[in-house]
XYZ file of C-alpha atoms in Angstrom:
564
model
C -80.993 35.582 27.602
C -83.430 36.902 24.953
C -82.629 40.451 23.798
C -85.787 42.900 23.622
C -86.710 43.601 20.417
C -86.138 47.419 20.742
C -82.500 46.718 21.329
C -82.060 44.244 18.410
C -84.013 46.808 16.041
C -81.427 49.665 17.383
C -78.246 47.162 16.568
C -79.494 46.317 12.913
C -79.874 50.368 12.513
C -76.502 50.869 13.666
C -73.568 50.700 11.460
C -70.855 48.453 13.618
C -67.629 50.118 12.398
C -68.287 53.730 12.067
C -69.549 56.739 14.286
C -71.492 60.185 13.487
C -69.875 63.369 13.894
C -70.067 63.127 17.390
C -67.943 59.874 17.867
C -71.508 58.122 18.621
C -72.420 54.519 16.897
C -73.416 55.812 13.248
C -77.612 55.530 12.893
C -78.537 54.365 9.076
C -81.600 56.258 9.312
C -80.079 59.200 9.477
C -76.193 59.060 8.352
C -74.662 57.593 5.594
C -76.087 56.076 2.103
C -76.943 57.896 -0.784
C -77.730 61.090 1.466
C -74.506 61.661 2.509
C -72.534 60.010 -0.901
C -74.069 62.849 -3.246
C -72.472 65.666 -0.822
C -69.232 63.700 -1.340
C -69.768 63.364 -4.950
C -70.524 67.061 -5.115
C -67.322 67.742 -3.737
C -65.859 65.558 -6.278
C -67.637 67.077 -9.175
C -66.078 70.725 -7.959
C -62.288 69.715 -7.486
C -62.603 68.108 -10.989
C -64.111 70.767 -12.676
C -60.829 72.795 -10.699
C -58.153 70.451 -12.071
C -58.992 69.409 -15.295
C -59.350 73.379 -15.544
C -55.582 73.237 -15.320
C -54.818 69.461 -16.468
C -56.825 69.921 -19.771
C -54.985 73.196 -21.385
C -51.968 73.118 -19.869
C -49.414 72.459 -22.734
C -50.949 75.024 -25.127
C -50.023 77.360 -21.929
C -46.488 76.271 -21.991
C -46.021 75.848 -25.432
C -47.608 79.716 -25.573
C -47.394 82.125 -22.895
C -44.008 80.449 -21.517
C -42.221 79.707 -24.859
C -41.872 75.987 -24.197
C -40.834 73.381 -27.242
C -43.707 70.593 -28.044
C -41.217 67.823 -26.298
C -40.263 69.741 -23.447
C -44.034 70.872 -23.009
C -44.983 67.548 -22.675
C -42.409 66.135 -20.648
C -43.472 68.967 -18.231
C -46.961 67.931 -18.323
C -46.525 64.574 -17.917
C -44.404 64.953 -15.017
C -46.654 67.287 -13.245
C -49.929 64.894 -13.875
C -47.122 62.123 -12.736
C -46.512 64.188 -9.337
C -50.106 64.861 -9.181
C -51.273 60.670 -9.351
C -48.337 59.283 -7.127
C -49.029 62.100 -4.473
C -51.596 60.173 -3.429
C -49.535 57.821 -1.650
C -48.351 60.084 0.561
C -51.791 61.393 1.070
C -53.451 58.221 1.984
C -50.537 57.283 4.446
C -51.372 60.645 6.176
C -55.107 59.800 6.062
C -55.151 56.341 7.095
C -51.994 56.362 9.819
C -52.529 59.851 11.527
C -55.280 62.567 10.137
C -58.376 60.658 9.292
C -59.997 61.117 6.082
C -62.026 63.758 6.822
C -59.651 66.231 8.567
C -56.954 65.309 5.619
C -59.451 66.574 3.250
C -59.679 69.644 5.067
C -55.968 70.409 5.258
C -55.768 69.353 1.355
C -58.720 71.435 0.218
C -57.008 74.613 1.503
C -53.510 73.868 0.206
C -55.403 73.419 -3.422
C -56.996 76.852 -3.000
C -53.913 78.329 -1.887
C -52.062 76.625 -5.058
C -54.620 77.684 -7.445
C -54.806 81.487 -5.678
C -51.035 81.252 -6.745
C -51.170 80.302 -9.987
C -53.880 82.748 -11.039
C -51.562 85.562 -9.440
C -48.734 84.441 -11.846
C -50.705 84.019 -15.163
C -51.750 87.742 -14.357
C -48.233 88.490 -13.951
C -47.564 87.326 -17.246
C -50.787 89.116 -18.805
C -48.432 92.346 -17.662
C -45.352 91.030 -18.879
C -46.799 91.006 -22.592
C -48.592 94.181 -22.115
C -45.441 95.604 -21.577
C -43.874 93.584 -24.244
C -46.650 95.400 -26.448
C -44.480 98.941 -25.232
C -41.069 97.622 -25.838
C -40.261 95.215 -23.410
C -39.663 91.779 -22.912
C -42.319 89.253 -23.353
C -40.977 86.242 -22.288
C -41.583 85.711 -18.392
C -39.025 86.597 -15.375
C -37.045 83.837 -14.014
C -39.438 84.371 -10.495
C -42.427 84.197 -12.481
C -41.479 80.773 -14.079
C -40.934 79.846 -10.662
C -44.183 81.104 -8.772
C -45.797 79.421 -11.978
C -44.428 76.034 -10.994
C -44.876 76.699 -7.392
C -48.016 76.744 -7.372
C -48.617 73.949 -10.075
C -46.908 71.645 -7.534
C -49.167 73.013 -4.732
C -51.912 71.897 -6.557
C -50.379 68.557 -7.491
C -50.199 67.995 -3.741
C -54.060 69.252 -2.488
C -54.696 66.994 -5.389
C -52.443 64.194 -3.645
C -54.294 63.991 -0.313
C -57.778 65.355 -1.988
C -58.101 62.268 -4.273
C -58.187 59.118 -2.498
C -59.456 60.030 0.621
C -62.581 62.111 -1.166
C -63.476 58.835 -2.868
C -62.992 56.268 0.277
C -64.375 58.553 2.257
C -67.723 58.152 -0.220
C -67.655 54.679 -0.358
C -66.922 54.724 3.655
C -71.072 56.045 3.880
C -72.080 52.502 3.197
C -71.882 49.266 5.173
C -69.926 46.403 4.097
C -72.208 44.062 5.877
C -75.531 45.269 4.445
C -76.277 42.882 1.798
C -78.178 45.930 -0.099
C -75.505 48.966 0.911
C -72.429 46.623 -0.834
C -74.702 46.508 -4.100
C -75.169 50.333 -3.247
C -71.443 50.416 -2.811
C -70.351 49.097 -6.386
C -73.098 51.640 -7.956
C -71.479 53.463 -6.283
C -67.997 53.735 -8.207
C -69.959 53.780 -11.108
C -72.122 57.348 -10.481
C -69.139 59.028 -8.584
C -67.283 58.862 -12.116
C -70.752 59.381 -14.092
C -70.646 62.918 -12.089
C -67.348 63.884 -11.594
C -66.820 63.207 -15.908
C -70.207 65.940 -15.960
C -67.599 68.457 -13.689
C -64.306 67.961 -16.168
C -66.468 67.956 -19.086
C -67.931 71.535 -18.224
C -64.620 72.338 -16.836
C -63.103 71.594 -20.744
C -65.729 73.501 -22.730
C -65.890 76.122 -20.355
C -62.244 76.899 -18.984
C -60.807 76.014 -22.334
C -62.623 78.687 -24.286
C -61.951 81.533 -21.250
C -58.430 80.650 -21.304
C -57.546 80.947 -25.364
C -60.415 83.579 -25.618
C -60.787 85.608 -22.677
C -57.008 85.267 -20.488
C -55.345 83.129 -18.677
C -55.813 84.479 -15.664
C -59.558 84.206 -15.822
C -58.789 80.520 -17.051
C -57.045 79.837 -13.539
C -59.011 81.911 -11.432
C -62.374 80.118 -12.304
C -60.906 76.625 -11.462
C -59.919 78.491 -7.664
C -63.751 79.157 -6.956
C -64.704 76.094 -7.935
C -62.377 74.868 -5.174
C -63.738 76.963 -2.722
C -67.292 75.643 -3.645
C -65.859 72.113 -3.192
C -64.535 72.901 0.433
C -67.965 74.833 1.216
C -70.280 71.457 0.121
C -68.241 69.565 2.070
C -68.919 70.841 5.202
C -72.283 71.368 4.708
C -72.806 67.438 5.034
C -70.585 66.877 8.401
C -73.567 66.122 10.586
C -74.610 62.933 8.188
C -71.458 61.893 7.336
C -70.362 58.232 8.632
C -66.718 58.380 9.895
C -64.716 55.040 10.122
C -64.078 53.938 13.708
C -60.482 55.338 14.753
C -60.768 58.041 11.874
C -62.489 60.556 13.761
C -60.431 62.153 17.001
C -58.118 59.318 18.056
C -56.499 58.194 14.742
C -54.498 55.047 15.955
C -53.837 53.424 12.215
C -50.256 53.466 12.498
C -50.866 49.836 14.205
C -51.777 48.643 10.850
C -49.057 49.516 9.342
C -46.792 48.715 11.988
C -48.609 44.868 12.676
C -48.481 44.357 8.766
C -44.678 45.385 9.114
C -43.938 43.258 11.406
C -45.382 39.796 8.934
C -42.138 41.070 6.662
C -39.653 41.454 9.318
C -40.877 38.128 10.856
C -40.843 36.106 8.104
C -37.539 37.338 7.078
C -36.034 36.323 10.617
C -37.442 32.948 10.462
C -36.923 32.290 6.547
C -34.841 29.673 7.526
C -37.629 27.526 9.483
C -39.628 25.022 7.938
C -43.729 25.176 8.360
C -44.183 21.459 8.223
C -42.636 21.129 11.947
C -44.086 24.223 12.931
C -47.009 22.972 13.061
C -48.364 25.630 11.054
C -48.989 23.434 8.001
C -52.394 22.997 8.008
C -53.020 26.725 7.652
C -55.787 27.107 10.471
C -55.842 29.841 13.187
C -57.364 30.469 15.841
C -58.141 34.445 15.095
C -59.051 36.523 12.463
C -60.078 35.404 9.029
C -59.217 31.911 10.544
C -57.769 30.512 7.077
C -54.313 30.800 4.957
C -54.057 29.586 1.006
C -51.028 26.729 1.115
C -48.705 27.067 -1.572
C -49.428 30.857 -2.079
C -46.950 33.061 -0.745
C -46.206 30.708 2.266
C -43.304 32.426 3.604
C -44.887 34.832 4.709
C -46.458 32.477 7.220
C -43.257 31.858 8.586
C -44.390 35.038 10.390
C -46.287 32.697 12.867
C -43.755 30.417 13.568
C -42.730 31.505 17.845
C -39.095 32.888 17.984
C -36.299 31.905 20.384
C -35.838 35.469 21.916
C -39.446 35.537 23.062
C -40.807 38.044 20.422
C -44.638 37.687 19.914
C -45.952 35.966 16.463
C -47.964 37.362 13.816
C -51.487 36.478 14.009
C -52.912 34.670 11.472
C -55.134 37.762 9.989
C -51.986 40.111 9.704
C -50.447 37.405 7.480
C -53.475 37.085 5.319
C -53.347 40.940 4.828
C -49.651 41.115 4.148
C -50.462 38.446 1.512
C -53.631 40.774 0.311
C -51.128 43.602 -0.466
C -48.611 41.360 -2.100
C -50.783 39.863 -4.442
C -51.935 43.328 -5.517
C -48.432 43.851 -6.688
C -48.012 42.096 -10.317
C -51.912 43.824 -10.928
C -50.277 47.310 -9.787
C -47.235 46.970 -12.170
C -49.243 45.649 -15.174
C -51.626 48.526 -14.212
C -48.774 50.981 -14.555
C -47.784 49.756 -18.475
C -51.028 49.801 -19.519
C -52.170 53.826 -18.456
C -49.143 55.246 -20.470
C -51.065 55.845 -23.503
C -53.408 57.598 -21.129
C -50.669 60.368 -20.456
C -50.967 60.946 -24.018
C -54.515 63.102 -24.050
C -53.650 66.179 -22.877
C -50.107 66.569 -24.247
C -50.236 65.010 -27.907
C -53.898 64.708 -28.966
C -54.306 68.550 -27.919
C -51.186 69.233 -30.252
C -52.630 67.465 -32.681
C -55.738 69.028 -32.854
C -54.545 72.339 -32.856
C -52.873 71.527 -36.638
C -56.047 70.949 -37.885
C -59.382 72.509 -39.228
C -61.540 73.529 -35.995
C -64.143 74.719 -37.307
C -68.113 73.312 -36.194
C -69.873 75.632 -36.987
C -69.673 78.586 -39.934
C -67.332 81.478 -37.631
C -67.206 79.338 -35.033
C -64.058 77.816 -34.006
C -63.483 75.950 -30.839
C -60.162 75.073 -28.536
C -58.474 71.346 -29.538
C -58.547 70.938 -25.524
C -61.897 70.828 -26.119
C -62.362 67.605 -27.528
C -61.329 66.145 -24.169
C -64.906 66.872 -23.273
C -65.919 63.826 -25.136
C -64.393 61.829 -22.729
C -67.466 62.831 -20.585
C -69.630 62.974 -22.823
C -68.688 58.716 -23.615
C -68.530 58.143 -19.023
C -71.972 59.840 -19.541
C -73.377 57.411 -22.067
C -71.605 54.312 -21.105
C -71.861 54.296 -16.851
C -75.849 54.035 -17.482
C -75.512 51.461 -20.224
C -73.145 49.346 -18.217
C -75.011 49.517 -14.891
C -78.711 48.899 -16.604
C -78.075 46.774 -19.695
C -74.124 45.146 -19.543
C -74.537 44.094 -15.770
C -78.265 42.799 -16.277
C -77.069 40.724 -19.628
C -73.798 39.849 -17.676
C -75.295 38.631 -14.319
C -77.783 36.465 -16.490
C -74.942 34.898 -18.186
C -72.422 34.311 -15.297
C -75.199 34.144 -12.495
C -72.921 35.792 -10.403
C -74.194 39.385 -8.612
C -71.347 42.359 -9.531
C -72.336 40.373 -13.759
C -68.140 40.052 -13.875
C -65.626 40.162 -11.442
C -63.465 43.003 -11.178
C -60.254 41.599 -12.974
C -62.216 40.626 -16.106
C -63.375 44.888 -15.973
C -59.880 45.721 -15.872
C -58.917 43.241 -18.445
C -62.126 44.171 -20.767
C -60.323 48.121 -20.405
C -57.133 46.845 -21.392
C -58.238 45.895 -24.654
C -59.883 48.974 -25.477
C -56.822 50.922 -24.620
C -54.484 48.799 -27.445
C -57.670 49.828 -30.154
C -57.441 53.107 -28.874
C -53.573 53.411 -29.756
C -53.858 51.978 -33.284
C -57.091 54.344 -33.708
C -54.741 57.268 -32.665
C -52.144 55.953 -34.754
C -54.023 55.448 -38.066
C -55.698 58.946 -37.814
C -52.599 60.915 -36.647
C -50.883 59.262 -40.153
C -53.803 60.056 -42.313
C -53.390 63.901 -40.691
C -49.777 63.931 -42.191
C -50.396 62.088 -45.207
C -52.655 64.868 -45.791
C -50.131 67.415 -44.687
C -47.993 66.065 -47.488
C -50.958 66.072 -50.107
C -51.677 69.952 -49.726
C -47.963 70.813 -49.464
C -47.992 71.906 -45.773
C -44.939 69.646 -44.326
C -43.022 72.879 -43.792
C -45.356 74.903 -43.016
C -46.723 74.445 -39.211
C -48.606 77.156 -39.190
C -50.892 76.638 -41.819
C -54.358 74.500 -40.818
C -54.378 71.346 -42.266
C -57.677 70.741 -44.339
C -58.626 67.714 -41.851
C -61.848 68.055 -39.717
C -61.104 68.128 -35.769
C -63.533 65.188 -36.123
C -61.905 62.708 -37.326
C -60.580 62.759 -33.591
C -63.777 61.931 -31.635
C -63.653 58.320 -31.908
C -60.254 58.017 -29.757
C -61.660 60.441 -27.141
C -64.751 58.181 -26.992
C -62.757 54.897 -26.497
C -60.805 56.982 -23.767
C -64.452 57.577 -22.175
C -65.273 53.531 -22.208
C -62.051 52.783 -21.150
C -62.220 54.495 -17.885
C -65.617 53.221 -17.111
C -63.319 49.447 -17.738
C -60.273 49.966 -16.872
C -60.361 52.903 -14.689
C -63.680 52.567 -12.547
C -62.594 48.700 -12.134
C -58.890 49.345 -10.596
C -60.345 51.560 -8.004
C -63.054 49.190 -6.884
C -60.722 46.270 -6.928
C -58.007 48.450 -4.884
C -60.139 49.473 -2.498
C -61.672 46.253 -1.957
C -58.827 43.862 -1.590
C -56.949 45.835 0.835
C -57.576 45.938 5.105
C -60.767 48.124 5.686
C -57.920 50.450 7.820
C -55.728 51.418 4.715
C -58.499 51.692 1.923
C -57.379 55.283 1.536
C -53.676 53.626 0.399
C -55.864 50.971 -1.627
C -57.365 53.791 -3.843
C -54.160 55.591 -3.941
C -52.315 52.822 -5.316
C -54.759 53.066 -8.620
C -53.879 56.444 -8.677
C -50.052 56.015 -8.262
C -50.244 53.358 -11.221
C -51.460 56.027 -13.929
C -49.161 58.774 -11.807
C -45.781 56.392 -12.660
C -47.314 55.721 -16.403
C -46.810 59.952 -16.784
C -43.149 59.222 -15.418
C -42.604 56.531 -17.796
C -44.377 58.617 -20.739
C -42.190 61.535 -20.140
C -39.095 58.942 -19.673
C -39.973 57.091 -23.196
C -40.799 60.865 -24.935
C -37.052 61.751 -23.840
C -35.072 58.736 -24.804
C -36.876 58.568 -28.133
C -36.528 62.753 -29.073
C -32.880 62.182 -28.017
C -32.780 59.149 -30.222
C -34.559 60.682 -32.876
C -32.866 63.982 -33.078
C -34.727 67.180 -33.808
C -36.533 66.072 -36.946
C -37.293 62.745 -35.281
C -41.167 61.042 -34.020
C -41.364 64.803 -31.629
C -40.431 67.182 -34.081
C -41.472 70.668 -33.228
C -43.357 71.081 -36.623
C -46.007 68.143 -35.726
C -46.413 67.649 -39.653
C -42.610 66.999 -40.084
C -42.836 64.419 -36.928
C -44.009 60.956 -36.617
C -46.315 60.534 -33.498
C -48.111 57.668 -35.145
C -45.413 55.672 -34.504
C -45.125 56.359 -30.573
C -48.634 55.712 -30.778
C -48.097 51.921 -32.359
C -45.044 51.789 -29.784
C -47.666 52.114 -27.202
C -50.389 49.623 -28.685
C -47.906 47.023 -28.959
C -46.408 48.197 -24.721
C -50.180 47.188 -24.252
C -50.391 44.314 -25.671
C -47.226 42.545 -23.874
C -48.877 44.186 -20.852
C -52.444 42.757 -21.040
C -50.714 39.285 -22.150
C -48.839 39.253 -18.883
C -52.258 40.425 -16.836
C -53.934 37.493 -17.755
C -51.556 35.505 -16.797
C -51.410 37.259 -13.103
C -55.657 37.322 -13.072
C -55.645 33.732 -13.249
C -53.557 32.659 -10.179
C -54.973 35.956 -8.163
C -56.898 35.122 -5.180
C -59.640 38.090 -3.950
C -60.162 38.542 -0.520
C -63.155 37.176 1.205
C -65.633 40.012 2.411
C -64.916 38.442 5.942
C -61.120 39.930 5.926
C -61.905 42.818 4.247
C-alpha cells in the first residue's frame, strides 16, 4: 500500500524516539537542534561559572579564613572535587532508572542553590567571627561554623552530582541519532558545549577570584548562588522546544534496563558451566536486536542465552551485546582514572604555587594565583575552533574517515599532553625553588619570590588542550558506547573517572607527607618542599597508564550506531 506523501513528509519530520513537552512525537521543525542545545548550554555556562566560583579558590579559603595546613588543605579539596565527580553516578542512576533527565535537573538545580545559599551564610559568619576577633575575640571559626561550611560544600557536591551528566545528555538528547546531518551536529556538539561552558569558569576565575581576596568571601560565594538561580531560570525558559527521550518524560520505566542487563550477569553466572558449541549458540546470530555477537570476545557472557532447566526465560541477544558494551568500557574507565590525577593538581598545588611568587602584570596591579586557572579557558577557547575547522578538516583528509579520528586515538592524543604537562610543572616548580635558594628565601615563606607568575601559563595552557583531547573525547566516547537508555550513567562514568583520580590524589598526597615527614615533598613552607617531584611521580603514573591504554584501544570494539 503506497503511503501519501503528506504522511511520509510528517514521519521524516518526526524524531522516532523522543516526544515534546507534551508527551507528543517530537517535530524537528520546531524542537530540538541547535535551538534548543544553546538553552542547555546556557544552563551549562551558569552552573560553571557557580562552581568553579567555589572549585577555583577554595584552598586559599581553607588555608586562610579556616586555618588549614597546605597538605590538609588539599587533601580537603581533593576529596570534595572527588565527591563532587563520582556523585554523578548516583545522579545518572536517578535520572535514567526513575526521574528523567529533565525533572532530575530540576530537583538538583534547587539543592545547588540551597547549598550555595548555605555556604554564603557561613563565610558571612566567619566575616563576624574576625570582626570580633578585631575586638578581642577569637578568630578562628566555631566548631558549628566549620560544620555549616562543609555542609553546604557537600550540598553543592551533590546538585553538582545529578546537575552534571544529565545537563549534558540531556543536550546531546536534542539531536537525532539517525539523522545523518544531526549526528555530525551531535559531535560539534561536545565540542561548543565545552567552548562555552570554559567562557563561564573563565569569567567565573577572574571575576569571583578577585571579589573573594579583594572584596569578602561572602560576596565571593554569594555571586556563584545567583548565577545558579540564572541557570535554573534559562532552563525553563526552553521547556516547550526541548526533545525529551521516550520513557523520560511522565512514565520513567528505565529500571528494565538495568534490571534486563542484570539479568546477562546473573545468567551467565548460572550457566558458566555450559558449553556454547552444543548450545547451539556458536555461530553468534539472533534473531532480535542488533542481530550479531563478536566470538571470542567476552563469550561468557553469552552463556546468558543458553535456555535453563527450571524454565527461566533467556537473555536476548541485544541485552548481551550491551552487557558486553559496558564491560568493555571497563579497562578504558580504569586507565581513564590514572591518567586525570595530575588534573586534581590545579586548584590545590599550582594555586599554592603561584601565590609564592611575583604577581604582578601590571605596575600596582596585582592579581589572585587562582587566576591563572582562567587560561585554561582562554586555551578551550583557542583550541575547540582550531580543532573543529583546521585538525578535523586535515585529519578527515588523511584518514578519510568522517569524526577525522576516532574517539580512542582523542583520548590517547590527551594522554600525552597530560605526561608533558607534568614534566612542564615539574621543571618550572624546581626552577621556582632553585630561585628561592638563589635570593636566600628557603626560610622565609612569606617573602615573594622574584619569579614572574608567568612562567606558569604554559602548564595552564596544556591543561586547556588537554581537555579539548582527553576530556571532550571521554565524554563523547561514554556516551556513545553505552544503551541510548543509560547515556546519563555513560557521561557519568567520565565524570566518576576524574572524581576517583581526586581520591587517589588525596590518597598519594597522604601516604607521601606521612612518608616524608613535615619537611618532606608537602612541606608547609612551599620553598622548603619538593612538589616537583610529585609532579615527575605523576608524569611517569601517566606514562605506565597511557602504555597500558594502548594496549586496551587496540582490542576495543565500538558499538555499531544500530545498538546504540
Amino acid at each position: 500500500m503506497k503511503i501519501p506523501e503528506e504522511e511520509v513528509a510528517l514521519l521524516i519530520d518526526h524524531v522516532s524516539d523522543s516526544v515534546d513537552h507534551r508527551g507528543r512525537p517530537a517535530v524537528k521543525s520546531s524542537t530540538g537542534g541547535w535551538r534548543s542545545a544553546w538553552f542547555i548550554i546556557g544552563v551549562e555556562v551558569a552552573e560553571r561559572f557557580a562552581y568553579f566560583g567555589i572549585a577555583c579558590n577554595l584552598i586559599t579559603y581553607l588555608t586562610g579564613p579556616l586555618g588549614q595546613s597546605t597538605a590538609t588543605a588539599a587533601v580537603n579539596v581533593n576529596t570534595w572535587s572527588g565527591t563532587a565527580s563520582m556523585l554523578p553516578i548516583l545522579g545518572a542512576f536517578v535520572a535514567d532508572a526513575y526521574l528523567g533527565r529533565y525533572r532530575t535537573i530540576l530537583v538538583a538545580s534547587l539543592i545547588y542553590i540551597l547549598g550555595l545559599g548555605l555556604l554564603t551564610l557561613s563565610a558571612s559568619l566567619i566575616i563576624m567571627g574576625i570582626s570580633e576577633q578585631r575586638n578581642g575575640a577569637s578568630a578562628k571559626p566555631s566548631f558549628w561554623v566549620n560544620i555549616l561550611f562543609f555542609c553546604s560544600l557537600y550540598l553543592v557536591a551533590i546538585g553538582q552530582g545529578g546537575h552534571k551528566p544529565c545537563v549534558q545528555a540531556f543536550g546531546a538528547d536534542q539531536f537525532d541519532a539517525e539523522d545523518p546531518k544531526e549526528v555530525i551536529a551531535r559531535g560539534s556538539f561536545f565540542n561548543w558545549w565545552f567552548l562555552s561552558l570554559s567562557a563561564g569558569i573563565s569569567l567565573s576565575i577572574i571575576v569571583v577570584a578577585y571579589v573573594q581576596e579583594n572584596v569578602n568571601w561572602a560576596y565571593g560565594f554569594g555571586i556563584p548562588c545567583l548565577f545558579m538561580v540564572m541557570a535554573l531560570a534559562i532552563f525553563l525558559l526552553g521547556k516547550k522546544i526541548y526533545r525529551y527521550p521516550k520513557g523520560h518524560r511522565e512514565e520513567v520505566n528505565t529500571n528494565n534496563t538495568f534490571a534486563r542487563i542484570g539479568r546477562v550477569f546473573v545468567g551467565a553466572f548460572k550457566n558458566r558451566k555450559q558449553s556454547l558449541e552444543h548450545s547451539g549458540l556458536c555461530q553468534g546470530r539472533f534473531e532480535d536486536g542488533p542481530s550479531e555477537t563478536r566470538k571470542g570476545r567476552l563469550d561468557f557472557l553469552s552463556k546468558a542465552m543458553i535456555s535453563r532447566e527450571e524454565g527461566a526465560e533467556p537473555c536476548s541477544g541485544r541485552d548481551v551485546e550491551d552487557a558486553k558494551a559496558l564491560v568493555r568500557l571497563v579497562p578504558i574507565w580504569i586507565t581513564s582514572v590514572i591518567s586525570t590525577i595530575p588534573y586534581a593538581q590545579h586548584i590545590t598545588f599550582f594555586t599554592k604555587q603561584g601565590v609564592t611568587v611575583d604577581r604582578r602584570i601590571l605596575p600596582g596591579l596585582e592579581i589572585p594565583a587562582a587566576s591563572l586557572l582562567s587560561f585554561i579557558g582562554v586555551s578551550i577557547l583557542i583550541s575547540v575552533p582550531i580543532y573543529e575547522h583546521v585538525f578535523l578538516p586535515v585529519a578527515r583528509m588523511i584518514t578519510k574517515k568522517p569524526f577525522g579520528i576516532t574517539k580512542l586515538q582523542r583520548i590517547g592524543a590527551g594522554m600525552v599532553l597530560s605526561i608533558l604537562n607534568m614534566m612542564l610543572a615539574a621543571l618550572v616548580e624546581a626552577k621556582r625553588l632553585n630561585i628561592a635558594r638563589e635570593h636566600g628565601l628557603v626560610d622565609k615563606p612569606d617573602v615573594t619570590v622574584p619569579m614572574s607568575i608567568w612562567w606558569f601559563v604554559p602548564q595552564y595552557l596544556l591543561l586547556g588542550m588537554i581537555d579539548v583531547f582527553s576530556l571532550v573525547g571521554t565524554q563523547e566516547f561514554f556516551y556513545d558506547q553505552v544503551p541510548t537508555e543509560l547515556r546519563s550513567i555513560g557521561l557519568s562514568l567520565s565524570l566518576s573517572a576524574m572524581g576517583l583520580s581526586s581520591f587517589l590524589s588525596g590518597f598519594l598526597i597522604t601516604v607521601i607527607d606521612y612518608a616524608t615527614g613535615k619537611d618532606g615533598w608537602f612541606n608547609t613552607n612551599l620553598n622548603q618542599a619538593h612538589v616537583d617531584y610529585f609532579y615527575w611521580l605523576l608524569a611517569a603514573f601517566n606514562a605506565i597508564a597511557f602504555l597500558a591504554f594502548l594496549f586496551i584501544s587496540k582490542m576495543y570494539v565500538y558499538r555499531r550506531l544500530g545498538q546504540v
